[in-house]
């Protein structure tokens, strides 16, 4: 397998006649800096105003209210300051893979190992994982240099069967992709679109795919691999490993070589990539460290079997949308100007099937695109967990100090000179996939993917940057990958709650972004702190969703009057932040409606997943509860999908997180109309104006919630139980407000 060092003889610098890539700062950088200077002055004035009011409080109630707003605005101020690190030097990059092909032969390309992780055949349908694997197996890249490893953390025979079927279908599909030169190489996506020409060959391949899909889905539906689907002794021997005592929490290592490029060919005799199924050993008495543990297992198993210098990590639903993506990666990896301290190249997460205006903000454009442009101007983007091409040496120490693994076969420069099915290779692969292998080693702490947080991707990228590595954000016009986004609100906020807990684990660890990170990587550490402190957004979101509105219900003014100078500061801070955020969205190719939905989801997150995630982390810290890794379901429901396409919010599940959201919606609705009546009556119009604007703004954001609570009768409406509890809590808060205001 080719190493990165083998590329040095044929690499060229990006500054020579045939550039491999270019970098251009964004034009709005100067505007960002000027605006930041002005906005910072307004923030300081606001904090001064709060402190002044705090000293002038005459009773405990007013002191508590003022202190709440001071704390909330300090959190917002910190989040804003941290955000500025993304605006100091945002950049755009461009790659020229056509130039790479002029200075390098395909035979000189470094080898590529692909890691795909799955954990539950019912939440992550195997046919979807198969499509992801087939799409990268069909890359326009030398097939003898590609190895695909599938980690099945659920230890399911159903997933193994799906990939046995995929291995057979690959001999037809990869040839078809090459001959037709198609761009979308996920069979399911390709056959579901109409932007291709139909012919007898296409119909034949589609029939083969549908036949495979039927068998895989039938096996999943029945929950077992029946004898009629098993072909030959080799397959039967593989499935015999699933004995009576084999469970997803307790089972031996299973490694199955499904395709081996030294002997397996397609129907015309061309090489096929390696395809290896891996289910690491599990034991109820051993820690398995969730996805990070699975990735480290693949890192070791792949080192023993192929040891490619480039490693691609992919989510099981994230299929390739551009077969030339690896060539874009080589534009950086094989350029001597960028290679020395390069850890990984990150592609943005993009999602297919989003409704017209992305009502759940599943694109997460701010995190997955806008902020990454700013990250890229510093030391590079954070690791997003998928669509990431790593340089294998980056997992073993910093750029100047190599940390040797415990056995030489795991060294990134180790040359594998034996076939995959060699007994000694398979024996060692099983050994390094054992559940106790990592005991008394540096895995997860100093080498490999890092343990210590539920958001192992964020934490790993952060630690690599702290060690001195750099990364690159590759953002081509044609998306490199597409994945599936949640189509139900409960799936979205459950996923985000897990992120919130994981981020707090980093914030309060010995590698805290607020201390260790800022000290080690300066402004870059502040960028990471913006993410790790994201759950704190729940504080201002909760305060501003309830306190001003409860005061409005009581006719009490807590914001400056329209005639007072401080009114202008409040107005500027609100309008300035929202206007600039909207402008950035539109400049990066989005629309006003998508931006509106994005800011609404931020409000919803603050009152649901961030609030509950923070509480769960606090309870976990006191040993009261333990957080787990909950998979986001990738299974599509027809009724849900229809409502999603119609942009109708999906509630349906009586989640406690919906209680705070519905309560805030009710409070804002009644406070707005109460304030409106007071203003019509001429009661304190100047003093209540800002509270009216805030309540009205939140009320408009809550329109889908009112619809779900009072107007809808479908299965996705707000559960009656949640509506009743929220109404009671709103009444209780109104009664409690009498003691404060």
XYZ file of C-alpha atoms in Angstrom:
741
model
C 0.000 0.000 0.000
C 1.326 3.418 -0.939
C 2.328 5.724 1.891
C 2.219 9.490 1.962
C 5.995 9.615 1.840
C 5.898 7.810 -1.494
C 4.044 10.774 -2.950
C 6.858 13.245 -2.311
C 8.649 12.568 -5.547
C 5.646 13.514 -7.646
C 4.066 16.281 -5.590
C 4.150 19.899 -6.594
C 3.670 23.019 -4.574
C 0.335 24.811 -4.918
C 2.262 27.925 -5.884
C 3.824 26.437 -9.024
C 2.575 26.632 -12.594
C -0.013 23.920 -12.032
C -1.610 24.785 -8.690
C -3.321 21.981 -6.821
C -5.382 24.390 -4.730
C -5.865 28.074 -3.978
C -7.077 30.070 -0.984
C -8.945 33.394 -0.969
C -10.014 35.430 2.097
C -13.678 36.442 2.079
C -14.362 40.026 1.069
C -16.570 40.700 4.089
C -13.701 40.278 6.573
C -13.147 44.039 6.981
C -16.866 44.623 7.503
C -16.903 41.854 10.130
C -14.131 43.525 12.090
C -15.643 47.008 11.956
C -19.060 45.717 12.981
C -17.504 43.699 15.812
C -15.819 46.830 17.197
C -19.070 48.806 17.230
C -21.133 45.924 18.577
C -18.615 45.272 21.373
C -19.060 48.852 22.595
C -22.835 48.374 22.705
C -22.417 45.156 24.713
C -20.174 46.890 27.255
C -22.747 49.651 27.592
C -25.498 47.092 28.183
C -23.500 45.309 30.903
C -22.825 48.700 32.552
C -26.568 49.409 32.445
C -27.351 46.087 34.155
C -24.734 46.627 36.868
C -26.060 50.134 37.491
C -29.594 48.796 37.882
C -28.331 46.032 40.155
C -26.900 48.544 42.621
C -30.122 50.533 42.570
C -32.427 47.591 43.365
C -34.595 48.202 46.420
C -35.881 44.663 47.118
C -34.961 41.012 46.677
C -37.406 40.452 43.806
C -36.081 43.275 41.620
C -32.498 42.279 42.482
C -33.192 38.679 41.378
C -34.793 39.772 38.099
C -31.951 42.174 37.281
C -29.349 39.555 38.182
C -31.087 37.042 35.894
C -30.880 39.436 32.960
C -27.255 40.285 33.775
C -26.318 36.582 33.829
C -28.234 35.939 30.601
C -26.620 38.851 28.798
C -23.159 37.859 30.037
C -23.715 34.409 28.512
C -24.880 36.005 25.258
C -21.901 38.380 25.342
C -19.464 35.496 25.788
C -21.104 33.517 22.986
C -20.880 36.563 20.735
C -17.217 37.194 21.602
C -16.407 33.538 20.916
C -18.256 33.750 17.592
C -15.998 36.575 16.452
C -13.129 34.126 16.139
C -14.948 32.733 13.083
C -15.179 36.195 11.549
C -11.553 37.297 11.842
C -10.266 35.495 8.745
C -12.850 33.391 6.895
C -11.499 31.865 3.682
C -12.653 29.986 0.604
C -10.550 27.237 -0.998
C -10.605 25.746 -4.472
C -9.032 22.505 -5.671
C -7.780 21.565 -9.130
C -7.927 17.768 -9.379
C -7.416 18.036 -13.135
C -3.890 19.327 -12.413
C -3.193 16.477 -10.023
C -3.795 13.967 -12.796
C -1.145 15.749 -14.878
C 1.623 15.408 -12.279
C 0.777 12.057 -10.638
C 0.070 8.624 -12.002
C -2.840 6.683 -10.458
C -0.342 3.999 -9.517
C 1.358 6.571 -7.255
C -1.835 7.450 -5.390
C -1.765 6.547 -1.685
C -4.117 3.803 -0.528
C -7.436 4.633 1.130
C -9.194 2.905 4.038
C -12.867 3.768 4.506
C -14.572 3.376 7.908
C -18.365 3.076 8.047
C -20.021 2.628 11.441
C -23.462 1.200 12.148
C -24.966 -0.108 15.375
C -28.614 -1.140 14.968
C -30.199 -2.792 11.903
C -33.639 -1.527 12.911
C -32.740 2.143 13.434
C -30.104 2.146 10.682
C -31.481 -0.116 7.934
C -28.686 -2.289 6.473
C -29.748 -1.500 2.898
C -28.928 2.174 3.582
C -25.505 1.232 4.955
C -24.946 -0.943 1.884
C -25.696 2.008 -0.381
C -23.149 4.126 1.478
C -20.497 1.426 1.095
C -21.208 0.834 -2.600
C -20.991 4.564 -3.329
C -17.415 4.789 -2.000
C -16.363 1.436 -3.426
C -17.230 2.959 -6.818
C -14.863 5.950 -6.414
C -12.825 6.948 -9.468
C -9.746 5.665 -7.696
C -7.558 2.614 -8.251
C -9.645 -0.229 -6.857
C -6.617 -2.107 -5.564
C -5.969 0.888 -3.283
C -9.454 1.076 -1.714
C -10.526 -0.917 1.355
C -13.942 -0.485 2.984
C -14.371 -1.526 6.618
C -17.863 -1.778 8.070
C -18.092 -1.644 11.860
C -21.245 -3.330 13.140
C -21.471 -2.390 16.816
C -24.815 -4.130 17.039
C -23.191 -7.450 16.186
C -26.053 -8.350 13.875
C -26.109 -11.264 11.445
C -28.639 -9.208 9.472
C -25.996 -6.577 8.712
C -23.436 -9.205 7.737
C -25.966 -10.783 5.373
C -26.647 -7.386 3.782
C -22.952 -6.953 3.023
C -22.595 -10.440 1.668
C -25.307 -9.479 -0.784
C -23.584 -6.139 -1.453
C -20.325 -7.929 -2.286
C -22.108 -9.940 -4.986
C -23.918 -6.919 -6.392
C -20.691 -4.872 -6.434
C -19.313 -6.968 -9.284
C -22.093 -5.565 -11.474
C -22.567 -2.112 -9.973
C -18.957 -0.897 -10.046
C -18.615 -1.887 -13.702
C -21.879 -0.114 -14.525
C -20.692 3.078 -12.795
C -17.397 3.009 -14.652
C -18.890 2.387 -18.077
C -21.731 4.917 -17.711
C -19.524 7.432 -15.847
C -22.389 8.298 -13.513
C -21.880 10.824 -10.708
C -24.310 9.518 -8.072
C -23.058 6.053 -7.183
C -25.492 5.137 -4.465
C -27.768 2.651 -6.288
C -30.883 3.585 -4.321
C -30.458 7.294 -5.038
C -29.491 6.714 -8.645
C -32.508 4.562 -9.465
C -34.895 6.872 -7.595
C -33.955 9.901 -9.733
C -34.872 10.604 -13.320
C -31.730 12.458 -14.442
C -30.262 9.470 -16.301
C -30.961 7.628 -19.525
C -32.746 4.281 -19.345
C -31.610 1.347 -21.452
C -31.716 -2.425 -21.227
C -28.469 -2.500 -19.251
C -29.825 0.022 -16.731
C -32.994 -2.034 -16.339
C -30.916 -5.165 -15.773
C -28.800 -3.518 -13.061
C -31.902 -2.055 -11.430
C -33.525 -5.485 -11.355
C -30.416 -6.919 -9.685
C -30.474 -4.125 -7.113
C -34.190 -4.511 -6.370
C -33.687 -8.248 -5.936
C -30.859 -7.642 -3.478
C -32.867 -4.989 -1.651
C -35.846 -7.340 -1.308
C -33.700 -10.085 0.206
C -32.000 -7.729 2.662
C -35.232 -6.073 3.781
C -36.996 -9.437 4.060
C -34.243 -10.764 6.312
C -34.446 -7.638 8.503
C -38.233 -7.914 8.664
C -38.142 -11.573 9.731
C -35.204 -10.983 12.063
C -33.157 -13.967 10.914
C -31.092 -15.241 7.996
C -32.904 -18.362 6.806
C -31.156 -21.284 5.103
C -32.585 -20.384 1.692
C -30.408 -17.245 1.638
C -27.160 -18.945 2.633
C -24.932 -19.991 -0.253
C -22.080 -22.357 0.438
C -20.121 -23.568 3.420
C -18.131 -20.346 3.847
C -21.270 -18.278 4.412
C -22.791 -20.935 6.691
C -19.618 -20.983 8.772
C -19.798 -17.197 9.157
C -23.396 -17.254 10.416
C -22.659 -20.142 12.772
C -20.799 -17.632 14.945
C -24.186 -16.318 16.092
C -24.787 -18.875 18.825
C -27.454 -18.879 21.541
C -25.283 -16.807 23.883
C -24.421 -14.208 21.222
C -25.958 -10.821 22.156
C -25.233 -7.282 21.033
C -23.779 -6.501 24.489
C -21.784 -9.724 24.869
C -20.194 -11.521 21.915
C -16.802 -12.463 20.411
C -15.071 -10.608 17.624
C -16.385 -11.290 14.134
C -14.231 -10.319 11.147
C -15.352 -11.427 7.712
C -13.450 -10.631 4.517
C -16.198 -10.291 1.918
C -14.090 -9.032 -0.991
C -10.319 -9.259 -1.430
C -8.791 -7.238 -4.244
C -5.988 -9.752 -4.761
C -8.471 -12.307 -6.114
C -12.003 -10.898 -6.470
C -12.985 -9.411 -9.845
C -16.083 -7.896 -11.400
C -17.912 -9.667 -14.239
C -15.382 -8.339 -16.792
C -12.275 -9.248 -14.791
C -11.473 -5.836 -13.258
C -10.313 -5.628 -9.655
C -12.786 -4.995 -6.856
C -11.955 -3.094 -3.640
C -11.477 -4.870 -0.323
C -14.672 -5.158 1.742
C -14.351 -6.245 5.374
C -17.074 -6.693 7.987
C -15.967 -6.065 11.599
C -17.932 -6.556 14.799
C -15.602 -5.986 17.748
C -15.765 -8.103 20.854
C -18.259 -6.879 23.459
C -18.533 -7.733 27.138
C -20.910 -6.406 29.776
C -17.946 -5.964 32.117
C -15.838 -3.876 29.710
C -16.163 -0.276 28.572
C -16.743 0.031 24.854
C -16.636 3.862 24.494
C -19.435 4.065 21.940
C -18.532 5.205 18.418
C -15.013 6.343 19.340
C -14.252 2.812 20.539
C -15.611 1.349 17.308
C -13.462 3.708 15.223
C -10.329 2.856 17.201
C -11.036 -0.817 16.625
C -11.268 -0.160 12.881
C -8.075 1.892 13.057
C -6.216 -1.099 14.540
C -7.859 -3.802 12.419
C -7.219 -1.819 9.229
C -3.596 -1.232 10.267
C -3.089 -4.980 10.538
C -4.876 -5.777 7.258
C -4.171 -2.890 4.841
C -2.722 0.114 6.748
C -3.642 2.747 4.158
C -2.113 6.175 4.911
C -5.459 7.928 4.311
C -8.555 7.073 6.338
C -12.081 8.229 5.482
C -14.715 8.135 8.240
C -18.348 8.088 7.142
C -21.713 7.901 8.871
C -23.714 4.904 7.717
C -26.228 7.099 5.854
C -23.722 9.485 4.239
C -23.300 8.350 0.622
C -20.773 9.693 -1.873
C -22.154 12.250 -4.308
C -18.937 12.814 -6.279
C -16.696 9.933 -7.384
C -13.689 12.253 -7.721
C -13.705 13.362 -4.082
C -10.465 11.461 -3.202
C -8.654 13.409 -5.929
C -9.630 16.662 -4.217
C -8.170 15.283 -1.018
C -4.888 14.439 -2.757
C -4.624 18.060 -3.885
C -3.787 18.833 -0.244
C -2.308 15.575 1.013
C 0.229 15.346 -1.799
C 1.224 19.018 -1.716
C 4.467 19.497 0.190
C 3.344 22.966 1.315
C 0.404 21.614 3.346
C 1.285 18.011 4.148
C 3.718 18.254 7.075
C 1.236 19.080 9.852
C -2.044 18.156 8.127
C -4.319 15.923 10.222
C -7.469 15.784 8.114
C -9.551 17.276 5.320
C -13.156 17.946 6.311
C -16.046 18.116 3.853
C -19.303 19.821 4.893
C -22.280 17.751 5.951
C -25.055 18.064 3.405
C -28.453 16.397 3.533
C -30.824 15.108 0.890
C -34.580 15.116 1.213
C -34.797 18.411 3.102
C -38.112 20.164 2.588
C -38.153 23.415 0.662
C -37.373 25.733 3.566
C -35.578 23.255 5.856
C -38.043 23.831 8.695
C -35.930 21.990 11.317
C -32.721 23.751 10.218
C -31.255 20.272 9.696
C -28.644 21.755 7.396
C -27.152 23.431 10.495
C -25.646 25.875 8.036
C -24.012 28.003 10.702
C -22.073 25.058 12.145
C -21.460 22.987 9.041
C -20.546 25.759 6.625
C -20.401 29.394 7.799
C -18.346 28.766 10.947
C -16.118 26.264 9.155
C -15.036 28.989 6.723
C -13.846 30.956 9.748
C -12.240 27.902 11.350
C -10.371 27.322 8.087
C -8.722 30.738 8.326
C -7.203 29.757 11.671
C -5.978 26.161 12.085
C -8.761 24.453 10.172
C -12.266 23.091 10.831
C -13.314 20.842 13.676
C -13.965 17.172 12.983
C -17.649 16.641 12.114
C -17.618 12.861 12.486
C -18.290 12.093 8.828
C -16.976 13.112 5.417
C -13.461 13.372 6.880
C -10.217 12.156 5.288
C -7.518 11.620 7.937
C -3.802 11.217 7.483
C -3.147 8.100 9.586
C 0.028 9.465 11.287
C -2.098 12.204 12.935
C -3.505 9.599 15.337
C -0.077 8.930 16.846
C 1.162 12.032 18.669
C 1.842 15.577 17.515
C 3.566 16.620 14.246
C 7.016 16.570 15.864
C 6.678 13.777 18.458
C 5.528 10.348 17.372
C 3.895 8.076 19.982
C 4.584 4.465 19.082
C 1.720 1.980 19.329
C 2.185 -1.090 21.510
C 2.928 -3.441 18.576
C 4.835 -2.630 15.353
C 1.977 -3.857 13.136
C -0.077 -0.792 14.195
C 2.635 1.690 13.174
C 1.315 3.959 10.358
C 4.398 3.176 8.245
C 4.122 -0.580 8.686
C 4.006 -2.335 5.294
C 1.423 -5.106 5.011
C 2.807 -7.814 2.751
C 0.358 -10.647 3.372
C -3.134 -11.279 1.951
C -6.175 -10.377 4.012
C -7.196 -13.975 4.672
C -3.761 -15.046 5.834
C -4.284 -16.849 9.198
C -1.665 -14.724 10.982
C -3.295 -11.505 9.723
C -6.790 -12.604 10.761
C -5.547 -13.820 14.140
C -3.882 -10.495 14.938
C -6.919 -8.579 13.648
C -9.141 -10.515 16.068
C -6.689 -9.810 18.872
C -6.638 -6.030 18.383
C -10.474 -6.015 18.163
C -10.780 -7.607 21.619
C -12.711 -5.757 24.313
C -9.733 -5.741 26.711
C -7.038 -4.919 24.167
C -6.918 -1.220 25.046
C -6.326 -1.821 28.769
C -3.078 -0.198 29.927
C -2.497 1.433 26.515
C -2.655 4.984 25.133
C -5.685 4.282 22.942
C -8.366 6.909 23.447
C -6.129 9.171 25.527
C -3.018 9.957 23.492
C -3.512 8.004 20.274
C -6.483 7.247 18.052
C -9.945 8.756 18.419
C -10.271 10.295 21.878
C -12.489 9.131 24.726
C -14.115 11.311 27.350
C -17.103 12.808 25.578
C -20.275 11.654 23.841
C -19.278 13.968 20.967
C -16.152 12.003 20.118
C -15.799 13.746 16.761
C -15.667 17.268 18.202
C -13.380 16.138 21.035
C -10.977 14.298 18.733
C -10.650 17.274 16.378
C -10.129 19.597 19.327
C -7.383 17.449 20.839
C -5.614 17.098 17.478
C -5.581 20.872 17.039
C -4.265 21.307 20.578
C -1.414 18.934 19.700
C -0.362 21.199 16.830
C -2.079 19.577 13.858
C -3.947 21.546 11.221
C -7.001 20.669 9.154
C -8.547 21.913 5.910
C -12.132 22.657 4.934
C -12.839 21.382 1.422
C -16.106 22.846 0.144
C -16.548 22.124 -3.585
C -19.557 23.322 -5.546
C -20.807 19.773 -5.971
C -21.391 18.307 -2.498
C -19.027 15.427 -1.826
C -21.506 13.594 0.427
C -25.198 13.558 1.187
C -26.863 12.116 4.269
C -30.276 11.773 5.876
C -31.615 14.414 8.264
C -34.205 13.879 11.038
C -37.765 14.503 9.848
C -39.321 14.580 13.330
C -38.647 17.246 15.931
C -38.175 14.680 18.707
C -35.355 12.975 16.757
C -33.655 16.332 16.234
C -33.771 17.448 19.867
C -32.801 14.015 21.208
C -29.732 14.092 18.973
C -28.936 17.662 20.068
C -29.414 16.749 23.737
C -26.722 14.101 23.360
C -24.476 16.719 21.756
C -25.151 19.108 24.649
C -24.141 16.508 27.257
C -20.998 15.637 25.307
C -19.996 19.286 24.910
C -20.407 19.912 28.639
C -18.202 16.886 29.286
C -15.464 18.687 27.345
C -16.115 22.061 28.997
C -15.632 20.655 32.496
C -12.798 18.242 31.695
C -9.090 18.774 32.315
C -8.852 19.660 28.619
C -11.512 22.373 28.930
C -11.713 24.676 25.959
C -11.987 27.649 28.345
C -8.627 27.003 29.970
C -6.495 24.362 28.260
C -7.806 25.148 24.774
C -7.398 28.923 24.819
C -3.974 28.561 26.448
C -2.749 26.075 23.822
C -4.279 27.357 20.581
C -5.385 30.917 21.387
C -8.124 32.233 19.109
C -8.775 28.717 17.853
C -9.464 27.684 21.445
C -12.072 30.431 21.646
C -13.721 28.951 18.543
C -13.908 25.564 20.232
C -15.200 27.218 23.414
C -18.095 28.661 21.423
C -19.227 25.102 20.712
C -18.450 23.548 24.093
C -20.405 26.320 25.869
C -23.343 26.003 23.470
C -25.569 24.375 26.147
C -25.314 27.584 28.200
C -27.528 29.141 25.532
C -30.373 27.564 27.528
C -29.923 30.253 30.223
C -30.744 33.367 28.138
C -33.245 31.408 26.031
C -35.223 30.451 29.147
C -34.951 33.840 30.851
C -36.030 35.827 27.789
C -38.822 33.367 26.999
C -40.486 33.809 30.405
C -39.424 36.755 32.604
C -40.282 39.743 30.350
C -43.586 38.107 29.401
C -44.612 37.421 33.000
C -43.810 41.042 33.830
C -45.903 42.122 30.832
C -48.844 40.089 32.138
C -48.581 42.076 35.350
C -48.185 45.382 33.504
C -44.672 45.890 34.905
C -42.004 47.515 32.723
C -38.506 46.000 32.981
C -36.913 47.336 29.782
C -36.080 50.986 28.918
C -38.854 53.240 27.685
C -38.951 54.270 24.024
C -37.949 57.835 24.951
C -34.870 56.732 26.905
C -31.390 56.503 25.282
C -30.949 52.912 26.467
C -33.804 51.924 24.164
C -31.484 52.515 21.210
C -28.845 50.180 22.643
C -31.360 47.381 23.119
C -32.710 47.915 19.606
C -29.260 47.973 18.029
C -28.132 44.832 19.836
C -31.219 42.891 18.762
C -31.551 44.139 15.184
C -27.786 44.186 14.551
C -27.259 40.574 15.609
C -30.212 39.224 13.649
C -29.556 41.304 10.531
C -25.895 40.272 10.353
C -26.769 36.627 10.895
C -29.367 36.767 8.125
C -26.894 38.493 5.804
C -24.305 35.738 6.305
C -26.894 33.079 5.526
C -27.924 34.767 2.294
C -24.316 35.459 1.214
C -23.575 31.734 1.570
C -26.410 30.820 -0.795
C -29.317 30.338 1.595
C -32.712 32.088 1.693
C -34.566 34.293 4.167
C -37.099 31.546 4.923
C -34.343 29.064 5.734
C -32.681 31.617 7.978
C -35.981 32.286 9.747
C -36.472 28.593 10.401
C -32.889 28.309 11.620
C -33.276 31.053 14.238
C -36.583 29.514 15.364
C -34.918 26.137 15.894
C -32.219 27.850 17.962
C -34.963 29.151 20.254
C -36.535 25.683 20.418
C -33.184 24.080 21.225
C -32.625 26.517 24.080
C -35.922 25.553 25.727
C -35.658 21.811 25.088
C -32.497 19.819 24.371
C -29.974 22.332 25.716
C -31.940 22.887 28.906
C -32.607 19.200 29.517
C -29.122 18.196 28.369
C -27.600 20.589 30.912
C -29.836 19.197 33.661
C -28.972 15.614 32.701
C -25.255 16.428 32.724
C -25.625 18.011 36.176
C -27.430 14.925 37.491
C -24.794 12.691 35.922
C -22.055 14.704 37.647
C -23.679 13.924 40.997
C -24.022 10.257 40.072
C -27.818 10.431 39.839
C -28.099 9.385 36.199
C -25.878 8.152 33.408
C -26.060 9.329 29.817
C -25.948 6.840 26.972
C -25.455 6.957 23.229
C -28.912 7.028 21.640
C -28.998 6.458 17.902
C -30.987 8.777 15.684
C -33.460 6.665 13.737
C -32.853 6.549 9.966
C -36.154 4.745 9.297
C -38.676 6.805 7.339
C -42.387 6.724 8.141
C -44.725 7.537 5.230
C -47.104 9.755 7.240
C -44.247 11.610 8.874
C -42.540 12.067 5.528
C -45.723 13.509 4.018
C -46.144 16.009 6.882
C -42.479 16.911 6.602
C -42.801 17.677 2.892
C -45.816 19.879 3.712
C -43.668 21.694 6.325
C -45.893 20.641 9.220
C -44.079 20.291 12.536
C -43.926 16.772 13.970
C -44.577 16.429 17.711
C -46.670 13.321 18.434
C -44.461 11.952 21.229
C -45.252 13.058 24.825
C -41.686 14.131 25.587
C -40.950 16.191 28.752
C -38.905 18.495 26.525
C -42.103 19.621 24.813
C -43.538 20.800 28.153
C -41.190 23.780 28.519
C -41.651 24.645 24.857
C -45.456 24.584 25.016
C -45.470 26.486 28.335
C -43.330 29.257 26.849
C -45.645 29.411 23.815
C -48.722 29.839 26.027
C -47.072 32.483 28.237
C -45.969 34.524 25.206
C -49.396 34.288 23.562
C -51.322 35.584 26.563
C -48.722 38.188 27.513
C -48.757 39.654 23.995
C -52.540 40.061 23.943
C -52.567 41.349 27.530
C -49.922 43.921 26.639
C -51.778 44.819 23.464
C -54.932 45.533 25.470
C -52.939 47.605 27.960
C -51.425 49.688 25.191
C -54.831 50.261 23.588
C -56.055 51.414 26.977
C -53.122 53.845 27.160
C -51.476 52.084 30.095
C -47.681 52.541 30.096
C -47.327 52.284 26.324
C -43.727 53.543 26.284
C -42.569 51.258 29.075
C -44.123 48.051 27.729
C -43.160 48.499 24.074
C -39.946 46.394 24.107
C -41.644 43.599 26.046
C -44.495 43.674 23.519
C -42.026 43.383 20.631
C -40.230 40.471 22.309
C -43.463 38.616 23.119
C -44.751 39.208 19.595
C -41.502 38.003 18.045
C -41.564 34.796 20.076
C -45.272 34.346 19.436
C -44.692 34.425 15.668
C -41.918 31.851 16.128
C -44.365 29.672 18.059
C -47.075 29.600 15.368
C -46.348 25.923 14.473
C -46.667 25.076 18.175
C -50.071 26.771 18.510
C -51.219 24.926 15.412
C -50.042 21.604 16.868
C -51.709 22.311 20.226
C -55.087 23.662 19.178
C -55.805 23.160 15.451
C -54.435 19.807 14.316
C -55.933 16.337 14.670
C -53.273 14.234 12.895
C -50.841 11.923 14.692
C -48.124 14.568 14.646
C -50.056 17.080 16.760
C -48.960 18.048 20.243
C -50.097 15.292 22.646
C -53.102 16.386 24.729
C -51.218 15.401 27.868
C -48.440 17.873 27.070
C -50.949 20.657 26.304
C -52.764 20.155 29.627
C -49.565 20.027 31.689
C -48.199 23.112 29.923
C -51.427 25.050 30.477
C -51.316 24.195 34.183
C -47.645 25.240 34.432
C -48.350 28.505 32.608
C -51.092 29.248 35.146
C -48.754 28.382 38.022
C -46.060 30.690 36.643
C -48.598 33.489 36.286
C -49.585 33.007 39.934
C -45.923 32.966 40.989
C -45.309 36.181 39.045
C -47.548 37.972 41.535
C -44.877 37.354 44.175
C -42.128 38.837 42.002
C -43.659 41.763 40.119
